[in-house]
XYZ file of C-alpha atoms in Angstrom:
710
model
C -12.711 -16.434 71.288
C -10.430 -19.278 72.376
C -7.683 -20.175 69.926
C -8.472 -23.748 68.727
C -4.725 -24.459 68.696
C -4.123 -23.291 72.300
C -4.316 -26.753 73.953
C -1.548 -27.958 71.629
C 0.650 -24.862 71.579
C 3.171 -25.730 74.268
C 3.254 -29.348 73.121
C 4.103 -28.193 69.600
C 6.854 -25.971 70.973
C 8.268 -28.895 72.906
C 8.451 -31.344 70.017
C 9.354 -28.560 67.598
C 12.435 -27.453 69.538
C 13.457 -30.812 70.980
C 12.771 -32.996 67.944
C 12.263 -31.129 64.689
C 14.807 -28.413 65.361
C 17.544 -30.663 66.751
C 17.171 -34.176 65.373
C 16.097 -33.007 61.933
C 18.990 -30.585 61.588
C 17.113 -27.365 62.176
C 14.681 -27.952 59.300
C 11.032 -28.198 60.418
C 8.873 -30.503 58.328
C 5.295 -29.255 58.330
C 4.718 -25.741 56.933
C 0.960 -26.204 57.441
C -1.039 -25.499 60.579
C -1.848 -29.249 60.638
C -2.245 -32.311 58.383
C -5.062 -30.914 56.268
C -7.346 -32.340 53.625
C -6.523 -31.021 50.139
C -9.747 -31.917 48.279
C -12.322 -29.733 50.033
C -10.606 -26.547 51.352
C -10.532 -23.521 49.056
C -7.286 -22.205 47.602
C -7.394 -19.316 50.072
C -7.783 -21.746 52.975
C -4.843 -23.791 51.723
C -2.719 -20.649 51.462
C -3.680 -19.645 55.024
C -2.668 -23.109 56.267
C 0.827 -22.436 54.904
C 0.776 -18.786 56.011
C 0.126 -19.563 59.672
C 2.328 -22.650 59.650
C 5.284 -20.734 58.202
C 4.579 -17.829 60.553
C 4.889 -20.205 63.504
C 8.246 -21.576 62.313
C 9.585 -18.121 61.510
C 8.662 -16.779 64.948
C 9.851 -19.837 66.894
C 12.828 -21.028 64.830
C 13.712 -18.107 62.577
C 13.347 -20.226 59.415
C 10.767 -21.287 56.852
C 10.021 -24.975 56.307
C 10.876 -26.102 52.778
C 9.322 -29.595 53.032
C 5.641 -30.494 52.985
C 5.423 -33.668 55.063
C 1.896 -34.985 54.424
C 1.936 -38.779 54.751
C -1.789 -39.282 55.289
C -4.485 -37.437 53.384
C -6.986 -38.514 50.742
C -5.597 -37.325 47.411
C -3.671 -34.258 46.335
C -5.036 -31.234 44.483
C -3.435 -30.265 41.181
C -2.912 -26.765 42.576
C -0.874 -27.937 45.541
C 2.551 -27.621 43.818
C 1.922 -23.961 42.960
C 0.645 -23.152 46.441
C 3.659 -24.926 47.933
C 6.093 -22.967 45.775
C 4.360 -19.679 46.544
C 4.721 -20.448 50.242
C 8.438 -21.264 50.137
C 8.125 -25.075 49.946
C 10.068 -27.082 47.350
C 9.893 -30.705 48.569
C 6.902 -33.012 49.129
C 6.614 -36.344 50.950
C 3.601 -38.628 51.137
C 2.769 -42.319 50.768
C -1.024 -42.527 50.554
C -1.205 -43.429 46.849
C 0.335 -46.790 47.749
C -3.174 -47.623 48.971
C -4.655 -47.292 45.469
C -7.223 -50.025 44.935
C -7.044 -50.323 41.131
C -3.818 -48.928 39.677
C -0.275 -48.855 40.989
C 1.205 -45.367 40.910
C 4.310 -45.674 38.683
C 6.827 -43.613 40.686
C 8.360 -43.245 44.117
C 10.601 -40.288 43.335
C 9.525 -37.765 40.704
C 8.881 -34.142 39.919
C 5.256 -33.232 40.482
C 3.937 -30.464 38.245
C 0.775 -28.597 39.133
C -1.875 -27.515 36.645
C -0.032 -24.213 36.156
C 3.340 -25.897 35.511
C 4.861 -25.262 38.947
C 7.166 -28.123 39.916
C 8.183 -29.654 43.254
C 10.296 -32.686 44.042
C 8.122 -35.477 45.453
C 9.044 -38.699 47.232
C 6.714 -41.575 48.126
C 8.727 -43.980 50.333
C 8.644 -47.408 48.632
C 8.065 -49.150 51.962
C 4.451 -48.038 51.434
C 4.003 -47.062 55.065
C 4.798 -44.324 57.534
C 5.214 -46.725 60.484
C 7.865 -49.314 59.644
C 9.297 -51.476 62.452
C 12.786 -51.422 60.828
C 12.933 -55.184 60.365
C 15.007 -56.893 57.676
C 11.757 -57.651 55.877
C 10.791 -53.949 55.931
C 14.171 -52.864 54.563
C 14.182 -55.432 51.760
C 10.607 -54.568 50.789
C 11.503 -50.893 50.625
C 14.472 -51.580 48.343
C 12.628 -53.981 46.029
C 9.587 -51.713 45.698
C 11.554 -48.723 44.440
C 10.008 -48.026 41.025
C 12.661 -45.499 40.045
C 15.756 -47.729 40.163
C 18.225 -46.421 37.622
C 17.015 -42.860 38.030
C 17.850 -42.762 41.723
C 18.829 -45.481 44.179
C 18.072 -43.422 47.274
C 14.818 -43.718 49.121
C 13.444 -43.032 52.592
C 12.204 -45.478 55.232
C 9.737 -44.012 57.736
C 9.734 -45.876 61.037
C 7.961 -45.689 64.388
C 4.370 -45.992 65.532
C 2.735 -43.328 63.399
C -1.023 -43.291 63.026
C -1.829 -43.368 66.731
C 1.265 -41.549 67.932
C 4.147 -42.957 69.953
C 7.031 -42.607 67.542
C 10.135 -44.854 67.369
C 10.914 -47.325 70.143
C 14.360 -48.130 71.515
C 14.200 -51.538 69.795
C 13.652 -49.878 66.431
C 16.563 -47.500 66.944
C 18.839 -50.376 67.974
C 17.862 -52.427 64.904
C 18.561 -49.394 62.738
C 22.068 -49.134 64.184
C 22.767 -52.853 63.826
C 21.565 -53.054 60.195
C 23.458 -50.058 58.835
C 26.227 -52.080 57.149
C 24.968 -55.637 56.758
C 25.941 -57.599 53.676
C 22.899 -58.332 51.506
C 20.967 -55.297 52.711
C 20.894 -51.798 51.239
C 23.277 -49.339 52.850
C 21.416 -47.398 55.532
C 22.273 -43.757 56.174
C 20.758 -41.689 58.951
C 20.294 -38.179 57.606
C 17.943 -35.234 57.698
C 15.078 -34.843 55.215
C 16.502 -31.731 53.542
C 19.827 -33.460 52.858
C 17.895 -36.475 51.565
C 15.868 -34.397 49.096
C 18.962 -32.542 47.943
C 20.497 -35.917 47.097
C 17.387 -36.891 45.100
C 17.728 -33.751 42.968
C 20.840 -35.252 41.369
C 18.795 -38.031 39.733
C 17.295 -38.036 36.237
C 13.687 -38.107 37.377
C 10.344 -38.387 35.615
C 7.511 -35.858 35.843
C 3.866 -36.318 36.782
C 1.588 -33.495 35.686
C -1.707 -32.637 37.408
C -3.625 -34.023 40.332
C -2.556 -37.061 42.312
C -5.921 -38.826 42.393
C -6.327 -41.294 45.248
C -8.219 -44.442 44.251
C -9.746 -44.893 47.698
C -11.651 -42.857 50.285
C -13.901 -41.234 47.668
C -16.775 -41.153 50.127
C -15.010 -38.380 52.046
C -16.071 -35.895 49.360
C -19.644 -36.278 50.697
C -19.704 -37.728 54.245
C -20.874 -35.328 56.966
C -22.505 -32.802 54.676
C -23.177 -30.128 57.286
C -19.487 -29.745 58.131
C -18.658 -29.164 54.484
C -21.518 -26.659 54.222
C -20.272 -24.802 57.314
C -16.709 -24.787 56.013
C -17.653 -23.157 52.706
C -19.937 -20.619 54.377
C -17.168 -19.588 56.759
C -14.654 -19.287 53.917
C -16.953 -16.843 52.109
C -17.730 -14.905 55.273
C -14.008 -14.352 55.768
C -13.868 -12.969 52.216
C -16.437 -10.307 53.175
C -14.890 -9.561 56.549
C -11.366 -9.059 55.243
C -12.617 -6.990 52.312
C -14.412 -4.623 54.692
C -11.244 -4.392 56.764
C -9.188 -3.598 53.665
C -11.410 -0.678 52.638
C -11.587 0.602 56.234
C -15.370 0.414 56.225
C -15.715 1.377 59.903
C -13.808 2.715 62.901
C -14.199 -0.519 64.862
C -12.654 -2.961 62.430
C -11.645 -6.480 63.412
C -8.148 -6.679 64.794
C -5.473 -8.793 63.128
C -5.680 -11.147 66.101
C -9.453 -11.570 65.705
C -9.082 -12.345 62.010
C -6.337 -14.858 62.712
C -8.420 -16.630 65.359
C -11.374 -16.929 62.983
C -9.144 -18.333 60.261
C -7.533 -20.788 62.672
C -10.933 -22.110 63.669
C -11.700 -22.843 59.999
C -8.264 -24.345 59.405
C -8.346 -26.538 62.504
C -11.484 -28.257 61.252
C -9.892 -28.884 57.846
C -7.801 -31.624 59.450
C -7.855 -34.648 57.157
C -10.198 -36.704 59.351
C -12.558 -33.888 60.419
C -13.697 -32.050 57.287
C -13.696 -35.269 55.185
C -16.141 -36.744 57.713
C -14.103 -39.725 58.896
C -13.954 -39.226 62.656
C -16.023 -40.337 65.629
C -19.276 -38.608 66.550
C -17.805 -36.508 69.364
C -15.350 -34.908 66.945
C -18.226 -33.653 64.815
C -20.092 -32.332 67.821
C -16.956 -30.370 68.697
C -16.687 -29.120 65.101
C -20.308 -27.950 65.097
C -19.554 -26.125 68.351
C -16.556 -24.471 66.670
C -18.655 -23.318 63.729
C -21.287 -21.963 66.134
C -18.550 -19.986 67.886
C -17.362 -18.703 64.534
C -20.881 -17.489 63.717
C -21.182 -15.662 67.057
C -17.782 -14.009 66.720
C -18.383 -13.060 63.078
C -21.794 -11.545 63.873
C -20.346 -9.635 66.826
C -17.592 -8.144 64.653
C -19.984 -7.188 61.855
C -22.423 -5.590 64.325
C -19.560 -3.707 65.966
C -18.849 -1.901 62.703
C -22.134 0.008 62.952
C -22.331 3.555 64.220
C -24.336 4.148 67.392
C -26.752 6.530 65.658
C -26.376 7.003 61.902
C -26.003 3.997 59.588
C -26.660 3.238 55.943
C -27.392 -0.179 54.437
C -24.718 -1.228 51.957
C -24.201 -4.181 49.640
C -20.771 -5.820 49.811
C -19.257 -7.055 46.537
C -15.641 -8.193 47.099
C -15.254 -9.510 43.534
C -13.947 -7.824 40.396
C -17.123 -7.875 38.319
C -20.463 -6.096 38.371
C -23.125 -8.200 40.042
C -26.922 -8.290 40.024
C -29.038 -10.149 42.559
C -32.636 -10.500 43.717
C -33.015 -9.588 47.395
C -35.944 -9.561 49.775
C -36.902 -6.146 51.206
C -39.766 -4.844 53.322
C -41.345 -3.779 50.024
C -41.011 -7.206 48.417
C -38.480 -8.709 46.051
C -36.138 -6.277 44.326
C -33.414 -6.675 41.706
C -30.264 -4.790 42.727
C -26.793 -4.380 41.292
C -23.370 -3.575 42.725
C -20.148 -2.317 41.195
C -16.959 -4.412 41.337
C -14.983 -4.527 44.593
C -17.285 -2.137 46.406
C -19.398 -1.597 49.510
C -22.104 0.849 48.480
C -25.817 1.450 49.073
C -27.840 -0.988 46.961
C -28.816 0.309 43.530
C -32.240 -0.964 42.570
C -32.989 -1.801 38.953
C -36.417 -0.175 38.670
C -37.147 -1.179 35.092
C -36.717 -4.925 34.657
C -36.494 -5.542 30.898
C -36.084 -9.290 31.329
C -38.894 -10.478 33.569
C -39.270 -13.980 34.928
C -42.538 -15.695 34.050
C -44.458 -18.861 34.783
C -47.551 -20.231 33.048
C -49.524 -23.374 32.322
C -49.436 -24.933 28.847
C -52.472 -26.433 27.131
C -51.219 -29.977 27.718
C -51.064 -29.416 31.489
C -47.327 -28.860 31.655
C -45.823 -25.940 33.577
C -43.340 -23.552 31.952
C -40.860 -21.185 33.660
C -38.867 -18.746 31.566
C -36.828 -15.587 31.288
C -34.948 -14.233 28.273
C -32.255 -16.948 28.577
C -33.910 -20.099 29.925
C -37.176 -21.902 29.277
C -37.843 -24.853 31.574
C -40.835 -27.198 31.282
C -42.215 -29.641 33.874
C -44.862 -32.236 33.158
C -47.934 -32.569 35.348
C -46.116 -35.024 37.632
C -43.316 -32.527 38.251
C -40.645 -34.159 36.093
C -38.295 -31.764 34.299
C -38.791 -32.682 30.621
C -37.148 -29.723 28.894
C -34.555 -27.017 29.416
C -34.169 -24.735 26.411
C -31.304 -22.276 26.120
C -33.195 -19.583 24.231
C -30.303 -17.567 22.695
C -28.900 -20.696 20.995
C -32.260 -22.511 20.674
C -30.485 -25.540 22.119
C -32.430 -28.152 24.061
C -30.408 -29.480 27.011
C -32.461 -32.511 28.161
C -32.538 -35.575 25.866
C -35.948 -36.791 24.700
C -37.345 -39.368 27.085
C -35.034 -38.299 29.916
C -35.659 -36.085 32.917
C -33.492 -33.465 34.541
C -33.070 -33.159 38.306
C -33.640 -36.880 38.874
C -33.093 -38.022 42.464
C -31.586 -41.506 42.774
C -30.403 -43.673 45.651
C -27.680 -46.343 45.568
C -26.753 -49.028 48.057
C -23.540 -47.904 49.753
C -21.733 -50.781 51.461
C -17.969 -50.373 51.012
C -15.433 -53.179 51.323
C -13.182 -51.438 53.799
C -13.735 -48.196 55.739
C -17.337 -47.099 56.008
C -17.133 -43.294 56.267
C -14.161 -43.165 53.918
C -15.028 -45.356 50.948
C -17.573 -45.787 48.211
C -17.035 -48.657 45.795
C -17.647 -48.759 42.046
C -20.226 -51.526 42.385
C -22.624 -49.131 44.145
C -23.498 -47.825 40.665
C -25.230 -51.141 39.899
C -27.923 -50.524 42.535
C -29.517 -47.336 41.184
C -33.116 -46.674 42.305
C -35.026 -43.716 40.818
C -37.531 -41.659 42.829
C -40.341 -39.976 40.935
C -41.554 -36.463 41.820
C -45.159 -35.659 42.630
C -47.410 -32.723 43.497
C -45.989 -29.781 41.561
C -47.222 -26.424 42.873
C -46.504 -22.877 41.764
C -45.310 -21.040 44.881
C -44.100 -17.682 43.537
C -44.949 -15.432 40.607
C -43.092 -12.112 40.581
C -41.541 -10.050 37.761
C -38.069 -10.704 39.210
C -38.524 -14.301 40.412
C -40.768 -17.311 39.837
C -40.695 -20.670 41.579
C -42.368 -24.075 41.804
C -42.201 -26.753 44.483
C -42.125 -30.479 43.750
C -42.469 -33.249 46.343
C -40.402 -36.446 46.216
C -41.103 -39.507 48.354
C -37.816 -41.274 49.145
C -39.633 -44.236 50.651
C -38.154 -45.550 53.884
C -35.086 -43.351 53.386
C -36.854 -40.021 53.891
C -38.904 -37.270 52.294
C -37.886 -34.371 50.095
C -39.202 -31.183 48.529
C -37.470 -29.395 45.678
C -37.987 -25.700 44.982
C -37.040 -24.690 41.455
C -36.330 -20.963 41.133
C -35.705 -18.737 38.107
C -34.738 -15.070 38.489
C -35.071 -12.285 35.940
C -31.969 -12.087 33.771
C -30.323 -15.038 35.529
C -28.525 -17.496 33.196
C -28.943 -20.477 35.502
C -31.862 -22.396 37.023
C -31.668 -22.836 40.796
C -32.740 -25.822 42.887
C -33.270 -25.956 46.647
C -33.678 -29.476 48.005
C -35.084 -29.874 51.515
C -34.664 -33.456 52.645
C -35.331 -35.333 55.855
C -32.756 -38.120 55.620
C -32.926 -41.386 57.539
C -31.001 -43.716 55.237
C -28.376 -46.159 56.465
C -25.730 -47.285 53.966
C -27.492 -45.391 51.185
C -26.117 -42.778 48.773
C -28.407 -39.991 47.521
C -27.531 -38.268 44.237
C -29.128 -35.993 41.643
C -28.670 -36.651 37.919
C -28.784 -34.368 34.894
C -28.738 -36.179 31.522
C -27.690 -33.689 28.832
C -27.653 -33.303 25.054
C -23.908 -32.761 25.135
C -21.238 -35.093 23.782
C -17.840 -34.849 25.444
C -15.090 -37.355 26.272
C -13.984 -35.205 29.203
C -15.740 -33.213 31.890
C -14.270 -30.182 33.621
C -14.344 -29.753 37.385
C -13.415 -26.707 39.387
C -10.658 -27.229 41.934
C -8.769 -24.641 43.963
C -8.071 -21.636 41.688
C -8.477 -23.611 38.483
C -9.924 -26.733 36.920
C -9.072 -30.314 35.998
C -10.382 -32.460 33.155
C -11.413 -36.049 33.776
C -12.816 -38.743 31.464
C -16.514 -39.390 30.977
C -15.750 -42.963 29.868
C -14.216 -46.113 31.351
C -11.783 -46.955 28.528
C -8.881 -47.829 30.833
C -8.472 -48.866 34.433
C -7.222 -45.335 35.197
C -10.454 -43.943 33.714
C -12.796 -46.361 35.462
C -11.126 -45.673 38.810
C -12.414 -42.095 38.568
C -16.071 -43.119 38.933
C -16.384 -40.601 41.808
C -14.288 -37.440 41.860
C -13.932 -34.258 43.858
C -14.736 -30.767 42.662
C -15.604 -27.407 44.122
C -18.328 -24.986 43.044
C -18.965 -26.287 39.519
C -18.668 -29.152 37.047
C -19.174 -28.930 33.278
C -19.808 -30.917 30.109
C -19.140 -29.028 26.910
C -18.743 -29.058 23.155
C -16.720 -26.345 21.344
C -19.792 -24.138 20.888
C -22.139 -25.154 23.703
C -22.038 -26.559 27.191
C -23.911 -27.127 30.441
C -22.552 -26.725 33.937
C -23.856 -27.524 37.390
C -23.186 -25.419 40.485
C -23.303 -26.539 44.109
C -23.225 -24.564 47.342
C -21.779 -27.219 49.616
C -21.097 -30.412 47.644
C -17.724 -31.782 46.594
C -18.500 -35.208 45.080
C -19.340 -35.514 41.373
C -19.365 -37.998 38.535
C -19.794 -37.688 34.787
C -20.543 -40.673 32.592
C -21.221 -40.316 28.880
C -23.660 -37.373 28.656
C -24.763 -37.263 32.309
C -23.514 -35.155 35.221
C -24.297 -36.383 38.732
C -23.911 -34.525 42.028
C -23.415 -36.592 45.176
C -25.711 -35.225 47.890
C -25.802 -37.402 51.032
C -24.284 -40.593 52.380
C -25.219 -42.515 55.508
C -22.170 -44.364 56.789
C -22.382 -45.916 60.244
C -18.724 -46.115 61.308
C -16.950 -44.530 63.024
C -20.018 -42.265 63.515
C -23.228 -44.283 63.693
C -25.392 -41.209 63.022
C -23.536 -39.492 60.193
C -25.811 -37.202 58.140
C -29.054 -38.440 59.704
C -31.517 -35.541 59.953
C -32.715 -32.528 57.969
C -30.678 -30.942 55.191
C -31.054 -28.027 52.800
C -29.025 -28.534 49.614
C -28.747 -25.946 46.850
C -27.495 -26.482 43.321
C -28.074 -25.002 39.861
C -28.038 -25.814 36.144
C -26.215 -23.463 33.764
C -26.544 -23.812 29.955
C -24.413 -21.523 27.833
C -23.394 -20.861 24.249
C -19.732 -20.909 23.251
C -16.686 -22.514 24.820
C -16.089 -22.964 28.537
C -13.597 -20.085 28.790
C -16.103 -17.618 27.283
C -19.023 -18.782 29.445
C -18.059 -16.934 32.666
C -18.931 -20.139 34.542
C -16.422 -19.364 37.300
C -17.971 -15.948 37.993
C -21.528 -17.290 37.895
C -20.576 -20.064 40.333
C -19.214 -17.450 42.743
C -22.444 -15.444 42.364
C -24.542 -18.526 43.110
C -22.433 -19.572 46.100
C -21.736 -16.207 47.672
C -24.743 -13.904 47.645
C -23.973 -10.246 48.183
C -24.089 -9.399 51.876
C -26.243 -6.456 52.995
C -25.057 -4.806 56.219
C -25.296 -1.502 58.065
C -22.192 0.731 58.024
C -21.616 4.235 59.420
C -23.067 6.842 57.070
C -19.972 8.984 57.537
C -17.866 6.233 56.015
C -20.213 5.702 53.102
C -20.276 9.411 52.323
C -16.490 9.285 52.275
C -16.646 7.000 49.222
C -15.010 3.761 50.339
C -12.524 2.566 47.752
C -9.424 0.450 47.347
C -6.043 1.906 46.358
C -5.746 -0.711 43.599
C -8.314 -1.586 40.904
C -8.321 -4.764 38.767
C -9.821 -3.731 35.411
C -10.464 -7.209 34.015
C -12.889 -10.079 34.334
C -10.400 -12.547 32.816
C -9.198 -13.262 36.347
C -10.941 -13.949 39.658
C -10.071 -11.818 42.678
C -10.407 -14.359 45.484
C -9.177 -12.260 48.409
C -8.736 -8.611 49.370
C -7.217 -8.213 52.820
C -4.953 -6.082 54.983
C -1.319 -7.140 54.657
C 0.139 -9.336 57.389
C 2.664 -6.631 58.235
C 2.436 -2.865 57.810
C -0.524 -0.918 56.442
C -0.704 -2.305 52.909
C -3.546 -4.024 51.080
C -3.173 -7.512 49.569
C -5.154 -8.508 46.474
C -4.940 -12.179 45.483
C -6.243 -13.255 42.080
C -6.009 -16.205 39.707
C -6.706 -17.184 36.090
C -9.509 -19.805 36.142
C -9.600 -21.450 32.681
C -6.036 -22.148 31.551
C -5.247 -19.101 29.373
C -2.525 -16.468 29.463
C -4.223 -13.106 30.003
C -3.189 -9.486 30.322
C -4.827 -7.685 33.228
C -4.973 -3.869 33.436
C -4.231 -2.644 36.959
C -4.736 0.900 38.264
C -3.028 2.144 41.411
C -4.097 5.194 43.365
C -1.648 8.114 43.531
C 0.647 7.852 46.517
C 0.640 4.063 46.539
C 3.154 1.554 45.226
C 2.342 -1.887 43.843
C 4.388 -5.014 44.497
C 4.084 -8.609 43.429
C 4.890 -10.986 46.265
C 4.437 -14.623 47.231
C 1.450 -16.073 49.066
C 3.007 -15.722 52.535
C 3.933 -12.072 51.830
C 7.658 -12.634 52.316
C 9.356 -9.204 52.222
C 12.342 -10.866 50.539
C 10.135 -11.910 47.604
C 8.777 -8.472 46.616
C 8.824 -7.443 42.951
C 8.194 -3.733 42.318
C 5.494 -3.193 39.659
C 5.595 0.589 39.913
C 6.374 1.203 36.236
C 3.781 -1.214 34.856
C 0.058 -0.717 34.337
C -0.671 -4.239 33.113
C -0.120 -7.622 34.687
C 0.491 -10.782 32.666
C -1.087 -13.819 34.319
C -0.244 -17.311 33.097
C -2.697 -20.246 32.912
C -4.093 -21.113 36.360
C -1.551 -18.805 37.983
C -2.227 -17.424 41.452
C -0.921 -13.870 41.837
C -0.541 -11.999 45.115
C -0.281 -8.199 44.867
C 0.596 -5.886 47.734
C -0.366 -2.211 47.482
C 1.394 -0.021 50.028
C 1.756 3.717 50.715
C 5.407 3.033 51.585
C 8.445 1.790 49.726
C 9.253 -1.813 50.613
C 12.776 -3.192 50.402
């Protein structure tokens, strides 16, 4: 498969050696593969961006970059400081928050702390641009805008033609020389970025803790839905592929080069105007082509693992908890289970103690239930009740309906594909369901289908599915979408009172208000999240899961998932066509951290893969040399090490608690704790320990090797 970076490789070498390496004093600026989005990619994707970026600089220049130069992207994840630190990066430059529509960000130079407490030095140039012309007006504006006067007087001015390329002109360079020591202007010093940041460290700077939420471009969480769906699917497929490589599941495993090329295809399309959906139509056609190539290459590699004659079907579970799942076989639906971090023949649960059932009530309503959930639809197909049976807690308020599809007018003030404005909430139109039909009755699964007429904007059918023993209710929305400047969402009003909602981000969560008390609160009317969002009280809560959506909102007692937009610029046909959208509703008893919501969201998003592997390998009892004996953490990646013949296990704590994790290592192997880019100079020997302490939201990378390192 062609490397998506190949057309740019020699160009990067040219500017890297001639510009970055020389003019910027041998300190390259961008440790990423490219200027990526930081809202949608997973934590593993973000780590791989740094891994391959730092690998490039190490191979070409013999150094790591210690500065993340990211002037233009649409908000900054609260996990970015930790990922930066774990990839050898200590300084951060951007300027995008100067575009905030409602609130002025209070700092230009500050320490940014991630949700785990990791800290990096950040600078937002007070000129509020990355393409100054170096005029007197520009220089004076930059000096007057500095919000941290008194803490530090130093700040950076970025000049040249930036957004479209071109760089500085000779006129700009001459003006810079002439204005260096002019009375009435700030003193201008030409220096490298590393020296500049080292000067900033001497100041008495403030801290900003958590995400850097961008009060613009909120539509990019939703625009171009199919790209976001493809991105998440590919991320999970890489989890399976690397896990199988780590356990040596076959003789014909993918090579390191093949794995790298697949990752680079994913990473290339995480550029901050591709994955967010804010490019021209041809870009998205190219991206779809890339994802098609990924699917072909992935299928070829998985098929290659089979033996020519003797194979056994196995179920792949790369995660550190026991999983159960309903699968379709030639004998019908079956409930199977798989042990943690394994690839074994499927074990069928023959006796299903907790069957799924569906029946009609005397009043004409339809009821679906298992031992955990009881859901009731009226004759029209409206969801009027969701009872959590163990707690006897009703989740849907009286007179309200769950799974309500609504459409809003979506006409932003500025950039069509990028923005959604707060006033769109004033145009809510509700679409009523119709024609409820029972489509499946089986001891392990029951389902109904409900039709929804979206008027001139399209048609939709919703399948509602409940599996035996499953703690969440699943929804599969099939929609033919023809809207223009419309925003389709699904609402779940809940009997939960909470001033904050929790949203999953990369390897953790953030809390955001459910009220509009302040301008900072009201600006968060649309927010980004990953696989789940949650409203909870101390002893009860309800979460929603999504398979490919990243836009959410929570107001008072209602959680809303953003499903589809229909911007017309720069792509006139964005999102027009057929879509399949899957989401789920998860009631639970107890607090969020005891609910296992993170594990259930992984189960919903990443079904266990069934593949054929050589019987000889299966009989040899495939196993890892390291075992994580805890479900207090999430193992997000198991992979061969970048160098040598070790195995890397990357895990994180998802709820914000300090936990102790038992770890078992196979005889003959040694365990090391390293950083995310597997730097051999950052290895900590864990040989004498059998437990691992993991701090709140901490990402931990372990390397298990048959050899002594260092």
